[in-house]
Amino acid sequence: MNASAKPQFLPAILLAVAMAATVGTALGFQYIGGYIPCALCYMEREPYYYAIPVAIVAAIAALINMPKWIVKALIAIVMIAMLIGAGLGTYHAGAEWSFWPGPSTCSTPVNAVTKDAGNLLSDLNSVHGPSCTEAALRVLGLSFAGWNVVASLIIAGVAAWGIRRKG
């Protein structure tokens, strides 16, 4: 006889919605706001891209009353992904604050991109994205990377609540 997993439905669906909103906000700043992400910014999105489907599967598993341990294991995967995301954001924010060096492959400022169409083809091979060590925007003192740490930790906390939730 299966122990009901329905109490984990709410945390699982909250996880999926929160992660989609977080990465959706990043995509909005990119495509609507015009903020070009650096290589680390793209890397910080990956845990969301992997964990959103896992959270959706967890919600469906809870809804169809699969064994509770399966749902909790899926939620635990989401939690681990968000802790990895928090680690990536911490590394990125630390590089922005010059606590440690950023990756050497991510050091060209945005304004290095040519404005001359004749140089465009040659610049494609030599010019890279924006610098990982310069915050494009700070809100309440935190860069996008810093806010990713906050969001990732909150989402990981929701996942921990979902794992511990009794039903």
PDB file of C-alpha atoms in Angstrom:
ATOM      1  CA  MET A   1       0.000   0.000   0.000  1.00  0.00           C
ATOM      2  CA  ASN A   2       1.354   3.416  -1.011  1.00  0.00           C
ATOM      3  CA  ALA A   3       1.743   6.234   1.435  1.00  0.00           C
ATOM      4  CA  SER A   4      -0.014   9.220  -0.135  1.00  0.00           C
ATOM      5  CA  ALA A   5       2.291  11.746  -1.802  1.00  0.00           C
ATOM      6  CA  LYS A   6      -0.391  14.424  -2.223  1.00  0.00           C
ATOM      7  CA  PRO A   7       1.054  16.651   0.553  1.00  0.00           C
ATOM      8  CA  GLN A   8       4.142  17.073  -1.669  1.00  0.00           C
ATOM      9  CA  PHE A   9       2.054  18.373  -4.594  1.00  0.00           C
ATOM     10  CA  LEU A  10       1.947  21.943  -3.264  1.00  0.00           C
ATOM     11  CA  PRO A  11       5.714  22.239  -2.696  1.00  0.00           C
ATOM     12  CA  ALA A  12       6.458  20.587  -6.058  1.00  0.00           C
ATOM     13  CA  ILE A  13       4.211  22.940  -7.997  1.00  0.00           C
ATOM     14  CA  LEU A  14       5.528  25.936  -6.028  1.00  0.00           C
ATOM     15  CA  LEU A  15       9.055  24.873  -6.968  1.00  0.00           C
ATOM     16  CA  ALA A  16       8.211  24.667 -10.662  1.00  0.00           C
ATOM     17  CA  VAL A  17       6.469  28.051 -10.654  1.00  0.00           C
ATOM     18  CA  ALA A  18       9.213  29.774  -8.617  1.00  0.00           C
ATOM     19  CA  MET A  19      11.982  28.421 -10.829  1.00  0.00           C
ATOM     20  CA  ALA A  20      10.101  29.340 -14.018  1.00  0.00           C
ATOM     21  CA  ALA A  21       9.503  32.855 -12.667  1.00  0.00           C
ATOM     22  CA  THR A  22      13.165  33.250 -11.716  1.00  0.00           C
ATOM     23  CA  VAL A  23      14.603  32.113 -15.030  1.00  0.00           C
ATOM     24  CA  GLY A  24      11.788  33.931 -16.843  1.00  0.00           C
ATOM     25  CA  THR A  25      12.837  37.151 -15.136  1.00  0.00           C
ATOM     26  CA  ALA A  26      16.421  36.599 -16.293  1.00  0.00           C
ATOM     27  CA  LEU A  27      15.212  35.987 -19.841  1.00  0.00           C
ATOM     28  CA  GLY A  28      13.065  39.125 -19.607  1.00  0.00           C
ATOM     29  CA  PHE A  29      16.045  41.248 -18.604  1.00  0.00           C
ATOM     30  CA  GLN A  30      17.930  39.731 -21.523  1.00  0.00           C
ATOM     31  CA  TYR A  31      15.343  39.965 -24.308  1.00  0.00           C
ATOM     32  CA  ILE A  32      13.230  42.903 -23.147  1.00  0.00           C
ATOM     33  CA  GLY A  33      15.715  44.876 -21.075  1.00  0.00           C
ATOM     34  CA  GLY A  34      18.665  44.355 -23.392  1.00  0.00           C
ATOM     35  CA  TYR A  35      21.078  43.052 -20.725  1.00  0.00           C
ATOM     36  CA  ILE A  36      23.509  40.700 -22.451  1.00  0.00           C
ATOM     37  CA  PRO A  37      24.363  37.754 -20.175  1.00  0.00           C
ATOM     38  CA  CYS A  38      27.950  36.684 -19.645  1.00  0.00           C
ATOM     39  CA  ALA A  39      29.105  33.063 -19.776  1.00  0.00           C
ATOM     40  CA  LEU A  40      28.563  32.599 -16.024  1.00  0.00           C
ATOM     41  CA  CYS A  41      25.046  34.033 -16.306  1.00  0.00           C
ATOM     42  CA  TYR A  42      24.198  31.370 -18.853  1.00  0.00           C
ATOM     43  CA  MET A  43      25.759  28.716 -16.628  1.00  0.00           C
ATOM     44  CA  GLU A  44      23.678  29.882 -13.645  1.00  0.00           C
ATOM     45  CA  ARG A  45      20.489  29.236 -15.610  1.00  0.00           C
ATOM     46  CA  GLU A  46      21.281  25.584 -16.240  1.00  0.00           C
ATOM     47  CA  PRO A  47      20.185  24.285 -12.808  1.00  0.00           C
ATOM     48  CA  TYR A  48      16.790  25.880 -13.457  1.00  0.00           C
ATOM     49  CA  TYR A  49      16.517  24.356 -16.917  1.00  0.00           C
ATOM     50  CA  TYR A  50      17.226  20.902 -15.489  1.00  0.00           C
ATOM     51  CA  ALA A  51      15.188  21.258 -12.295  1.00  0.00           C
ATOM     52  CA  ILE A  52      11.959  22.745 -13.692  1.00  0.00           C
ATOM     53  CA  PRO A  53      11.009  19.516 -15.506  1.00  0.00           C
ATOM     54  CA  VAL A  54      11.969  17.490 -12.424  1.00  0.00           C
ATOM     55  CA  ALA A  55       9.651  19.629 -10.267  1.00  0.00           C
ATOM     56  CA  ILE A  56       6.850  19.200 -12.794  1.00  0.00           C
ATOM     57  CA  VAL A  57       7.356  15.422 -12.761  1.00  0.00           C
ATOM     58  CA  ALA A  58       7.327  15.545  -8.934  1.00  0.00           C
ATOM     59  CA  ALA A  59       4.028  17.447  -8.987  1.00  0.00           C
ATOM     60  CA  ILE A  60       2.499  14.959 -11.419  1.00  0.00           C
ATOM     61  CA  ALA A  61       3.839  12.041  -9.369  1.00  0.00           C
ATOM     62  CA  ALA A  62       2.246  13.516  -6.236  1.00  0.00           C
ATOM     63  CA  LEU A  63      -1.001  14.149  -8.065  1.00  0.00           C
ATOM     64  CA  ILE A  64      -1.294  10.572  -9.333  1.00  0.00           C
ATOM     65  CA  ASN A  65      -0.426   9.287  -5.867  1.00  0.00           C
ATOM     66  CA  MET A  66       2.914   7.650  -6.600  1.00  0.00           C
ATOM     67  CA  PRO A  67       4.871   6.484  -3.547  1.00  0.00           C
ATOM     68  CA  LYS A  68       5.904   9.363  -1.339  1.00  0.00           C
ATOM     69  CA  TRP A  69       9.604   8.421  -1.469  1.00  0.00           C
ATOM     70  CA  ILE A  70       9.649   8.919  -5.253  1.00  0.00           C
ATOM     71  CA  VAL A  71       8.149  12.400  -4.984  1.00  0.00           C
ATOM     72  CA  LYS A  72      10.504  13.323  -2.164  1.00  0.00           C
ATOM     73  CA  ALA A  73      13.489  12.033  -4.154  1.00  0.00           C
ATOM     74  CA  LEU A  74      12.477  14.223  -7.108  1.00  0.00           C
ATOM     75  CA  ILE A  75      12.097  17.233  -4.822  1.00  0.00           C
ATOM     76  CA  ALA A  76      15.525  16.432  -3.348  1.00  0.00           C
ATOM     77  CA  ILE A  77      16.995  16.568  -6.869  1.00  0.00           C
ATOM     78  CA  VAL A  78      15.486  20.038  -7.263  1.00  0.00           C
ATOM     79  CA  MET A  79      16.966  21.083  -3.934  1.00  0.00           C
ATOM     80  CA  ILE A  80      20.425  19.868  -4.967  1.00  0.00           C
ATOM     81  CA  ALA A  81      20.130  21.703  -8.299  1.00  0.00           C
ATOM     82  CA  MET A  82      19.215  24.922  -6.506  1.00  0.00           C
ATOM     83  CA  LEU A  83      22.127  24.547  -4.081  1.00  0.00           C
ATOM     84  CA  ILE A  84      24.408  24.131  -7.099  1.00  0.00           C
ATOM     85  CA  GLY A  85      22.789  27.258  -8.576  1.00  0.00           C
ATOM     86  CA  ALA A  86      23.468  29.132  -5.333  1.00  0.00           C
ATOM     87  CA  GLY A  87      27.091  28.008  -5.499  1.00  0.00           C
ATOM     88  CA  LEU A  88      27.438  29.206  -9.094  1.00  0.00           C
ATOM     89  CA  GLY A  89      25.844  32.536  -8.176  1.00  0.00           C
ATOM     90  CA  THR A  90      28.158  32.918  -5.178  1.00  0.00           C
ATOM     91  CA  TYR A  91      31.185  32.278  -7.385  1.00  0.00           C
ATOM     92  CA  HIS A  92      29.931  34.795  -9.947  1.00  0.00           C
ATOM     93  CA  ALA A  93      29.057  37.468  -7.371  1.00  0.00           C
ATOM     94  CA  GLY A  94      32.442  36.959  -5.685  1.00  0.00           C
ATOM     95  CA  ALA A  95      34.176  37.514  -9.030  1.00  0.00           C
ATOM     96  CA  GLU A  96      32.135  40.687  -9.527  1.00  0.00           C
ATOM     97  CA  TRP A  97      33.221  41.961  -6.097  1.00  0.00           C
ATOM     98  CA  SER A  98      36.857  40.950  -6.870  1.00  0.00           C
ATOM     99  CA  PHE A  99      36.956  38.455  -3.999  1.00  0.00           C
ATOM    100  CA  TRP A 100      38.526  36.011  -6.479  1.00  0.00           C
ATOM    101  CA  PRO A 101      39.256  36.038 -10.207  1.00  0.00           C
ATOM    102  CA  GLY A 102      36.544  35.133 -12.655  1.00  0.00           C
ATOM    103  CA  PRO A 103      37.107  32.695 -15.498  1.00  0.00           C
ATOM    104  CA  SER A 104      39.697  33.831 -18.038  1.00  0.00           C
ATOM    105  CA  THR A 105      37.299  33.012 -20.880  1.00  0.00           C
ATOM    106  CA  CYS A 106      34.873  35.676 -19.704  1.00  0.00           C
ATOM    107  CA  SER A 107      36.703  38.959 -19.635  1.00  0.00           C
ATOM    108  CA  THR A 108      35.758  41.088 -22.636  1.00  0.00           C
ATOM    109  CA  PRO A 109      33.526  44.062 -21.868  1.00  0.00           C
ATOM    110  CA  VAL A 110      30.351  44.540 -23.920  1.00  0.00           C
ATOM    111  CA  ASN A 111      31.597  47.777 -25.451  1.00  0.00           C
ATOM    112  CA  ALA A 112      34.395  45.819 -27.193  1.00  0.00           C
ATOM    113  CA  VAL A 113      31.862  44.583 -29.747  1.00  0.00           C
ATOM    114  CA  THR A 114      32.345  46.400 -33.033  1.00  0.00           C
ATOM    115  CA  LYS A 115      29.924  48.984 -34.320  1.00  0.00           C
ATOM    116  CA  ASP A 116      31.386  48.662 -37.840  1.00  0.00           C
ATOM    117  CA  ALA A 117      29.689  46.009 -39.963  1.00  0.00           C
ATOM    118  CA  GLY A 118      32.905  45.549 -41.962  1.00  0.00           C
ATOM    119  CA  ASN A 119      34.693  44.260 -38.850  1.00  0.00           C
ATOM    120  CA  LEU A 120      31.816  42.079 -37.702  1.00  0.00           C
ATOM    121  CA  LEU A 121      33.039  38.811 -39.217  1.00  0.00           C
ATOM    122  CA  SER A 122      36.556  39.186 -37.842  1.00  0.00           C
ATOM    123  CA  ASP A 123      35.196  40.195 -34.423  1.00  0.00           C
ATOM    124  CA  LEU A 124      33.060  37.053 -34.208  1.00  0.00           C
ATOM    125  CA  ASN A 125      36.259  35.071 -33.675  1.00  0.00           C
ATOM    126  CA  SER A 126      37.955  37.494 -31.305  1.00  0.00           C
ATOM    127  CA  VAL A 127      35.258  39.240 -29.254  1.00  0.00           C
ATOM    128  CA  HIS A 128      33.423  37.382 -26.517  1.00  0.00           C
ATOM    129  CA  GLY A 129      30.407  38.262 -24.397  1.00  0.00           C
ATOM    130  CA  PRO A 130      30.346  40.716 -21.514  1.00  0.00           C
ATOM    131  CA  SER A 131      32.698  40.422 -18.597  1.00  0.00           C
ATOM    132  CA  CYS A 132      31.801  38.072 -15.760  1.00  0.00           C
ATOM    133  CA  THR A 133      33.577  40.386 -13.331  1.00  0.00           C
ATOM    134  CA  GLU A 134      31.486  43.496 -13.973  1.00  0.00           C
ATOM    135  CA  ALA A 135      27.873  43.600 -12.794  1.00  0.00           C
ATOM    136  CA  ALA A 136      25.567  44.918 -15.513  1.00  0.00           C
ATOM    137  CA  LEU A 137      23.065  46.164 -12.925  1.00  0.00           C
ATOM    138  CA  ARG A 138      22.753  46.243  -9.146  1.00  0.00           C
ATOM    139  CA  VAL A 139      19.404  46.354  -7.377  1.00  0.00           C
ATOM    140  CA  LEU A 140      19.489  46.991  -3.623  1.00  0.00           C
ATOM    141  CA  GLY A 141      23.243  46.360  -3.772  1.00  0.00           C
ATOM    142  CA  LEU A 142      22.990  42.942  -5.426  1.00  0.00           C
ATOM    143  CA  SER A 143      23.805  42.033  -9.012  1.00  0.00           C
ATOM    144  CA  PHE A 144      21.884  39.477 -11.042  1.00  0.00           C
ATOM    145  CA  ALA A 145      24.302  36.859  -9.695  1.00  0.00           C
ATOM    146  CA  GLY A 146      23.640  37.963  -6.115  1.00  0.00           C
ATOM    147  CA  TRP A 147      19.891  37.825  -6.623  1.00  0.00           C
ATOM    148  CA  ASN A 148      20.300  34.367  -8.123  1.00  0.00           C
ATOM    149  CA  VAL A 149      21.935  33.244  -4.868  1.00  0.00           C
ATOM    150  CA  VAL A 150      18.976  34.609  -2.900  1.00  0.00           C
ATOM    151  CA  ALA A 151      16.409  33.008  -5.239  1.00  0.00           C
ATOM    152  CA  SER A 152      18.247  29.678  -5.350  1.00  0.00           C
ATOM    153  CA  LEU A 153      18.473  29.482  -1.552  1.00  0.00           C
ATOM    154  CA  ILE A 154      14.804  30.359  -1.094  1.00  0.00           C
ATOM    155  CA  ILE A 155      13.788  27.736  -3.654  1.00  0.00           C
ATOM    156  CA  ALA A 156      16.103  25.186  -1.994  1.00  0.00           C
ATOM    157  CA  GLY A 157      14.357  26.040   1.295  1.00  0.00           C
ATOM    158  CA  VAL A 158      10.954  25.379  -0.272  1.00  0.00           C
ATOM    159  CA  ALA A 159      12.298  22.039  -1.517  1.00  0.00           C
ATOM    160  CA  ALA A 160      13.538  21.175   1.976  1.00  0.00           C
ATOM    161  CA  TRP A 161      10.079  22.018   3.331  1.00  0.00           C
ATOM    162  CA  GLY A 162       8.528  19.771   0.673  1.00  0.00           C
ATOM    163  CA  ILE A 163      10.801  16.891   1.619  1.00  0.00           C
ATOM    164  CA  ARG A 164      10.022  17.238   5.325  1.00  0.00           C
ATOM    165  CA  ARG A 165       6.306  17.850   4.865  1.00  0.00           C
ATOM    166  CA  LYS A 166       4.137  15.260   6.543  1.00  0.00           C
ATOM    167  CA  GLY A 167       0.912  14.190   5.048  1.00  0.00           C
TER     168      GLY A 167
END
